[in-house]
Structure formats: C-alpha cells, structure tokens
Short mmCIF file of C-alpha atoms and ligand atoms in Angstrom, two decimals:
data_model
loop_
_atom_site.label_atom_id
_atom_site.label_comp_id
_atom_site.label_asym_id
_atom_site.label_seq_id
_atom_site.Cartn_x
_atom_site.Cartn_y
_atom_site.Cartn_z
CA UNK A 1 59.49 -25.24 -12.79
CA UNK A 2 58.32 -24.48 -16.72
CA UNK A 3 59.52 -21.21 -18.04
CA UNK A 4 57.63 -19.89 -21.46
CA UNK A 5 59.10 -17.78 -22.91
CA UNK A 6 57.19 -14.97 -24.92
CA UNK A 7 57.98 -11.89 -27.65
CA UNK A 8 56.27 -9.78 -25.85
CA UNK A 9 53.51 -8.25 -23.24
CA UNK A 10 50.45 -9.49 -25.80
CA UNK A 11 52.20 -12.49 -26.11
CA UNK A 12 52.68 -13.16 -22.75
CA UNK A 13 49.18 -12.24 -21.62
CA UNK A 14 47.53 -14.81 -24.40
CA UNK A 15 49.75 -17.50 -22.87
CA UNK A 16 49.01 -17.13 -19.27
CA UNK A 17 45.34 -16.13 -20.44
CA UNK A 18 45.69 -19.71 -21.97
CA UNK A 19 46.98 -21.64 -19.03
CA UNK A 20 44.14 -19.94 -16.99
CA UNK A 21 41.43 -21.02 -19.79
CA UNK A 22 42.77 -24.42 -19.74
CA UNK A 23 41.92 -24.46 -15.81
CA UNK A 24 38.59 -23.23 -16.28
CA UNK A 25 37.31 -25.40 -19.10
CA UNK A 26 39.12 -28.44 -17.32
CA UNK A 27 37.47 -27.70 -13.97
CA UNK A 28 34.53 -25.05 -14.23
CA UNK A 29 33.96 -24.55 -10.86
CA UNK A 30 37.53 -24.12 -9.73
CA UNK A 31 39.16 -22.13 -7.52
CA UNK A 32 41.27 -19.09 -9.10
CA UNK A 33 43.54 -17.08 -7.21
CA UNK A 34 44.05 -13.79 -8.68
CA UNK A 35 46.66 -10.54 -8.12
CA UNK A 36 46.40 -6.96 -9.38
CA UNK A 37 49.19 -4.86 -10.22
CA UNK A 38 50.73 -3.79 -13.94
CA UNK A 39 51.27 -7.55 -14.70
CA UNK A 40 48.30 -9.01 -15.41
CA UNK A 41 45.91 -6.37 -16.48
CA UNK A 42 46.30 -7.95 -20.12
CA UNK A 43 45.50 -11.50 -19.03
CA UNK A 44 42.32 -10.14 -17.57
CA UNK A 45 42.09 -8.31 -20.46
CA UNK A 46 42.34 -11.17 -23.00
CA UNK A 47 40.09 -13.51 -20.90
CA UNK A 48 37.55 -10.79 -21.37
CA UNK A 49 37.94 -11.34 -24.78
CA UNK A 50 37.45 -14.90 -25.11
CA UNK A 51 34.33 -14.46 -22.21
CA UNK A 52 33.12 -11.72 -24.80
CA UNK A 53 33.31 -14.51 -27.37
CA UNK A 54 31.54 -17.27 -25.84
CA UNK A 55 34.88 -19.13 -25.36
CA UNK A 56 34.64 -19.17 -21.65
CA UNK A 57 32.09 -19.09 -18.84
CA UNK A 58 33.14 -18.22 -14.83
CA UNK A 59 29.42 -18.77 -13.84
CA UNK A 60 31.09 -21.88 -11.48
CA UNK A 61 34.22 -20.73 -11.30
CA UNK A 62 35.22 -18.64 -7.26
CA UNK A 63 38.01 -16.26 -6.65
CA UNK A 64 40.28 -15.61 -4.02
CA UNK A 65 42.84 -12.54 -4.74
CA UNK A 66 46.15 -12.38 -2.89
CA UNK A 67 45.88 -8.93 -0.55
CA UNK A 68 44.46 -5.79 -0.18
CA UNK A 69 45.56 -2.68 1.28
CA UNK A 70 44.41 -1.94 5.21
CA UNK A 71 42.63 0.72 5.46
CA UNK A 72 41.31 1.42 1.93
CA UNK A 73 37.15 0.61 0.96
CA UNK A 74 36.20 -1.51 -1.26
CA UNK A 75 34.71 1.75 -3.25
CA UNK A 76 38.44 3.77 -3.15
CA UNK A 77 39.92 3.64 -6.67
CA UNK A 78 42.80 1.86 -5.77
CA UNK A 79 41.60 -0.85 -3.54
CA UNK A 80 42.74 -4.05 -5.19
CA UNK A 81 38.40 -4.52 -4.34
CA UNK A 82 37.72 -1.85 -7.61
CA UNK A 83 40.81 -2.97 -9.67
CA UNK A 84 39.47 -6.43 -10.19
CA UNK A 85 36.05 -5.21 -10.76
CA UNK A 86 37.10 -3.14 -13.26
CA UNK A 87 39.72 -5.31 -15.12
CA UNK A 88 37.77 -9.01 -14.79
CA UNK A 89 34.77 -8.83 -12.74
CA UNK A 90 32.37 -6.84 -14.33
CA UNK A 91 32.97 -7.95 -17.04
CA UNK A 92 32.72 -11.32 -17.17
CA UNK A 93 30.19 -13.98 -15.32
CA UNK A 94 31.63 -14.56 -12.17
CA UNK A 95 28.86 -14.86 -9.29
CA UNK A 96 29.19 -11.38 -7.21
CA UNK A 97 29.27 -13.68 -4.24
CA UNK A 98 31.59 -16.11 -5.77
CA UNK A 99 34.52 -13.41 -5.56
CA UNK A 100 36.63 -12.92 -2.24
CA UNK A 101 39.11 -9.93 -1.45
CA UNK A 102 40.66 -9.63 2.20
CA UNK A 103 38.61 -7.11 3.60
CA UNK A 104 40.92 -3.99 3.94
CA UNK A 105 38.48 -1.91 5.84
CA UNK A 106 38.55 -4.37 8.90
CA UNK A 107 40.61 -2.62 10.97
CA UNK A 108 40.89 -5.87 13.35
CA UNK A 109 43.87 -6.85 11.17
CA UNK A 110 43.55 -10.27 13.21
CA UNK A 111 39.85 -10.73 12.51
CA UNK A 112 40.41 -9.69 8.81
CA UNK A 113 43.45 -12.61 8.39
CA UNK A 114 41.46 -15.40 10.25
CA UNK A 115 38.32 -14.79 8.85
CA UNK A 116 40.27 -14.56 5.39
CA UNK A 117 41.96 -18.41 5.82
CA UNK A 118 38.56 -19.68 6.54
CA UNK A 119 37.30 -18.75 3.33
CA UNK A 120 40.43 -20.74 1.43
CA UNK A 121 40.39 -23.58 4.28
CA UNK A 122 36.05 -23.93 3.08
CA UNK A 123 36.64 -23.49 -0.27
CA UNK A 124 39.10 -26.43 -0.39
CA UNK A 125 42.20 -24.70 -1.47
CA UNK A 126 43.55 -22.93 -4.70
CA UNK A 127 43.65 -24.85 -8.15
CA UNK A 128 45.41 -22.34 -9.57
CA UNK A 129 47.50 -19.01 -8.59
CA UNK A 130 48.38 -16.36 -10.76
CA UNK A 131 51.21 -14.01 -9.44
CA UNK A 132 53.05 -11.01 -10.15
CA UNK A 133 56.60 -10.51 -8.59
CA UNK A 134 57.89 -7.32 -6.77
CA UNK A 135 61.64 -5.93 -7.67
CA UNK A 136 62.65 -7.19 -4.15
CA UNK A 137 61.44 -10.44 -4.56
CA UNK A 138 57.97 -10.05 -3.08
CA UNK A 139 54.76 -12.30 -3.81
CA UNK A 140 51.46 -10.89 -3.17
CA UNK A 141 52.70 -8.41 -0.21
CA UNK A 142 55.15 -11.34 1.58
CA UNK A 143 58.21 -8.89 1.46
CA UNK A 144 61.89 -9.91 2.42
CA UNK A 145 61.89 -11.24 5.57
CA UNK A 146 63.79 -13.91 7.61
CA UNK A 147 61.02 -16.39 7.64
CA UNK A 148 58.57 -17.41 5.05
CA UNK A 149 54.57 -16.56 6.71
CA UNK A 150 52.40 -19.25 6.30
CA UNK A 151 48.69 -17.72 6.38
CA UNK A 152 47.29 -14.43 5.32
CA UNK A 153 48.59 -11.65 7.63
CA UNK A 154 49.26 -8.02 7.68
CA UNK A 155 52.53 -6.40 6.26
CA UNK A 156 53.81 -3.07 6.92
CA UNK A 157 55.11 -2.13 2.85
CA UNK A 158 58.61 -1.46 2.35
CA UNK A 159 60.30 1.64 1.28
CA UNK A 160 60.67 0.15 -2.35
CA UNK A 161 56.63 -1.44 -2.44
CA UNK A 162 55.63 2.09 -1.40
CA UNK A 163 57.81 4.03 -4.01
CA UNK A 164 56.99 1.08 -7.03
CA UNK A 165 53.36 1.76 -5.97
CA UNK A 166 52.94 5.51 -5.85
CA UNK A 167 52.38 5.27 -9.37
CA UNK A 168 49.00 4.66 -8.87
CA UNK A 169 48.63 7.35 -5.58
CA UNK A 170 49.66 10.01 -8.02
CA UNK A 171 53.15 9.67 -7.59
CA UNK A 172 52.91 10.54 -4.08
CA UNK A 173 54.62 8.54 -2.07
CA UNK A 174 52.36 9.98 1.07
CA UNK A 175 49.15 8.57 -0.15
CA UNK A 176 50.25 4.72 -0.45
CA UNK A 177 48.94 3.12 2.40
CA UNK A 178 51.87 1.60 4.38
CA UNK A 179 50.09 -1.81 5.67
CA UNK A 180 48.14 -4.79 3.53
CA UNK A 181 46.62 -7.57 4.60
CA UNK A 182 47.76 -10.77 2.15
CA UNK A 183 47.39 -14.32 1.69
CA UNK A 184 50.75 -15.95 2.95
CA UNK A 185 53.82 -17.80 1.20
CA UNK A 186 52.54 -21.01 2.83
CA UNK A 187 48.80 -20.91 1.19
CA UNK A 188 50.41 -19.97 -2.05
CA UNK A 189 52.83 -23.02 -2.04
CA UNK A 190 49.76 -25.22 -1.18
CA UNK A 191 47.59 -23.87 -4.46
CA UNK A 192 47.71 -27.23 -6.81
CA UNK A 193 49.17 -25.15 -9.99
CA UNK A 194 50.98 -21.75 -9.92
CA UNK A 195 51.47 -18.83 -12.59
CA UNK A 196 53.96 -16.14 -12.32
CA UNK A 197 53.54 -13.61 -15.06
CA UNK A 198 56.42 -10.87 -15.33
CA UNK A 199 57.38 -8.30 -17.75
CA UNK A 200 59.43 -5.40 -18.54
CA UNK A 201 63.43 -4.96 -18.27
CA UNK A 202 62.71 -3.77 -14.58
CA UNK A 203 62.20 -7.46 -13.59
CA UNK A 204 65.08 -9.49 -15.05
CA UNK A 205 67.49 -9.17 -11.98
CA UNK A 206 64.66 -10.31 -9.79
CA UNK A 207 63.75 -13.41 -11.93
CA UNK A 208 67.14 -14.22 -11.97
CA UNK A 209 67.67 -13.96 -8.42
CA UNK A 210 64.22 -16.15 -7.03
CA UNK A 211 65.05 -18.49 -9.75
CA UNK A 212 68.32 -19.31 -10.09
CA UNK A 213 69.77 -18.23 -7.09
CA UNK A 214 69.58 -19.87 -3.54
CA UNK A 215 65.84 -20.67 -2.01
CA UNK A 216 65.83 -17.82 1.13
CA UNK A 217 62.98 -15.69 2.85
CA UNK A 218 64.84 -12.93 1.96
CA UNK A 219 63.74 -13.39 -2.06
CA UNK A 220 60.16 -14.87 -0.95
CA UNK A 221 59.33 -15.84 -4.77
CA UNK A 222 62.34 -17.88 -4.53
CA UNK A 223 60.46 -21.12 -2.81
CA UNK A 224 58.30 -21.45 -5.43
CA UNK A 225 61.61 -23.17 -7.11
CA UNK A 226 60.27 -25.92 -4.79
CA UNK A 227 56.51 -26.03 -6.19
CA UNK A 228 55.79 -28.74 -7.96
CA UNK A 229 53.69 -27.30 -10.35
CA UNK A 230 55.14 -23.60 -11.51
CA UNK A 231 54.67 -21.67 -14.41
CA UNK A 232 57.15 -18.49 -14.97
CA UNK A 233 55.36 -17.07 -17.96
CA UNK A 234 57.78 -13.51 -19.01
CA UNK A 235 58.91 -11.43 -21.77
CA UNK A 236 61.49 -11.27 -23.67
CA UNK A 237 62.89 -8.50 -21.54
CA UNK A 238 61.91 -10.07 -18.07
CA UNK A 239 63.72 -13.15 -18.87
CA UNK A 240 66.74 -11.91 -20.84
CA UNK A 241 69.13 -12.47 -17.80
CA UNK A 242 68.73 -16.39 -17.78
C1 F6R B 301 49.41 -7.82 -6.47
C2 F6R B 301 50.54 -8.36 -5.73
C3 F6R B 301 51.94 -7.94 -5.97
C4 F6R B 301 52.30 -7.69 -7.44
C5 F6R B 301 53.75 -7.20 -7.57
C6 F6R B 301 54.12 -6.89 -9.01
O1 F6R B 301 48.20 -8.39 -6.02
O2 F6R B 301 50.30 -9.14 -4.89
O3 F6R B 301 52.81 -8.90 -5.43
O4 F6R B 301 52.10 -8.86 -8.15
O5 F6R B 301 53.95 -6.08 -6.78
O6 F6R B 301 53.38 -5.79 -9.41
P1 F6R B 301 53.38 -5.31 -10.94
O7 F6R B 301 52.68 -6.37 -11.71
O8 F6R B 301 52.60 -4.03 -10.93
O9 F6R B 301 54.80 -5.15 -11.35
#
C-alpha cells in the first residue's frame, strides 16, 4: 500500500489525475475503472485539462464504472450514466461505445449483474481502478456486510449511503433510490493497479479504520490492505488521523 500525501483537494486531484495519465500514456488502450461521487470530480476535471491540451488522448482507452443506481435512466440527472458524461465523457475522446455503466434501468437485477461481469470477463480485466470510500467503509456500493461479494450484484443502500447521498436528491432523503447494482469487492481486488482518492475531515476515521485497523467485511475498503498494487491518494485533512 503507497499513501501520497497531498495539501489539498487541487493537489490531490493533479496527483491521482497523474497516476491515471501515467496509465494511459503507458497503455493507450487500457482498461479504466471509474467512480462518481464528490471525490473525483476534480481528477476528471484536471484530465480534461490536460485532454484540452493535447497531453492525453482516450481514443483507445474503455471504461468500466463501479455501479449505478436500480431504477434510475441513463437520461435522470443523477444516474452515475449523466454524471460521467458530464464530468469526463463528453468531454474528452473516449469512443461512445468504448464506455460501460451497469445498466440501472434493467429491472432483472440478475440479468443486469451477469450481463455486467461479461463485459469485464471480455474486456480482460481492469488495469486500473479509481475509488472513492464511503464513511462506513464502503467501495463502490459493497456496504458492511459479513462477507466480501465477489461479482457485480445489487445492494439495498444503507441508512447512512442514503442520508450521505441525499445531497444530490435535494436533500431528500425520499428521493435516493434505495438499491444499486455494483461491481463487487472481488473484481475490484483483481484490477492490476488501484486508486483510492479521499478528501475532507469527514473521511479521516474511515481511512484510519480500512487501513490500519483489522482486514473485515464489515470495513469492505479494508482488503484492499491486501492488494498488491494500492494507491491511497488524500488530503491533508483525510489523512490527518494516521
Ligand atoms: C461512487 C462509489 C462510492 C463513492 C463513495 C464516496 O461510484 O462507488 O463508493 O466513491 O460513496 O463518495 P464521495 O466521493 O462523494 O465522498
């Protein structure tokens, strides 16, 4: 496990923007998995940048994101679908066919899973992960639990997903949906390089927990103590506990 450490959000989004260039140039038609959420939105952002620049080129590169809610389109605002359109995907080169999402408005939630697998099973795996972590622990929507799932599957949210998520329902609560299809713990531990980014006071218990503390299902980040190529990338703030 490598932990940088940086001064601040920009700082921390250049790195891990950085680490995910580095993958790109080094392999152009890799594999990237991607996640939404607060986290990342200035990685995205400063990729954009360097695209905008001629620094970088996704023509070659596919994408696989971690989850999506069930029951959401593609078109709703808040389908993980429209937040990587807006915050990478349109902007930058990637083929339109290139990009994969699990398809929340499957309502066959076993359909949706299998037919989601297949796509990472074809596509030969992850080169590289990015992740954001939850303030129980959670990666991509594998909550607490008392076993660590291995393929994607779908999750009913937990009381604390649904309330650190209403932010973007309008602060109500109501609107969040309460299941998500998402990628399991077992494909994430098989991409060949991982990248946690995490910022903000809000997330220094829970680093301190999956990282230092005991390896358990019930803090899912916590196995990726065990992968052998992790990145923690956090702020100042997210990292001030260890
Ligand atoms: C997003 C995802 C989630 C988030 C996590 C942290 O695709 O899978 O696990 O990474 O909830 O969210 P933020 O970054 O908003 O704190």
């Amino acid at each position: 496990m490598k932990i940088i450490r940086a001064k601040d959000y920009n700082d921390l989004s250049r790195k891990a923007a950085n680490i995910i260039s580095a993958q790109v140039i080094l392999k152009p038609n890799c594999v990237l998995g991607l996640a939404t959420g607060g986290s990342p939105v200035g990685t995205y952002a400063q990729l954009v940048d360097w695209y905008n620049k001629g620094d970088l080129d996704f023509s070659e590169v596919t994408t696989v994101n971690l989850d999506e809610y069930r029951g959401l389109p593609r078109t709703h605002d808040q389908s993980y679908w429209y937040f990587m359109q807006k915050n990478l995907f349109e902007h930058v080169n990637v083929r339109p066919d290139a990009v994969h999402v699990p398809d929340g408005s499957n309502p066959d939630a076993e359909a949706a899973c299998k037919a989601y697998d297949q796509i990472i099973h074809d596509l030969g795996g992850i080169d590289l992960q990015l992740l954001g972590i939850g303030p129980d622990g959670h990666i991509g929507f594998n909550e607490p639990a008392d076993h660590f799932p291995l393929g994607t599957h779908c999750v009913d949210l937990t009381e604390s997903t649904i309330e650190a998520n209403k932010r973007f329902f309008g602060g109500n609560a109501d609107l969040v949906p309460k299941q998500a299809y998402t990628m399991g713990v077992g494909t994430i531990m098989q991409a060949r390089k991982v990248l946690m980014v995490a910022n903000g006071k809000g997330k220094a218990e829970i680093i301190k927990q999956a990282f230092f503390g005991p390896v358990t299902p019930e803090v899912p980040a916590s196995i990726l103590q065990m992968h052998p190529d992790f990145t923690l990338v956090g702020d100042e703030e997210a990292l001030s506990l260890i």
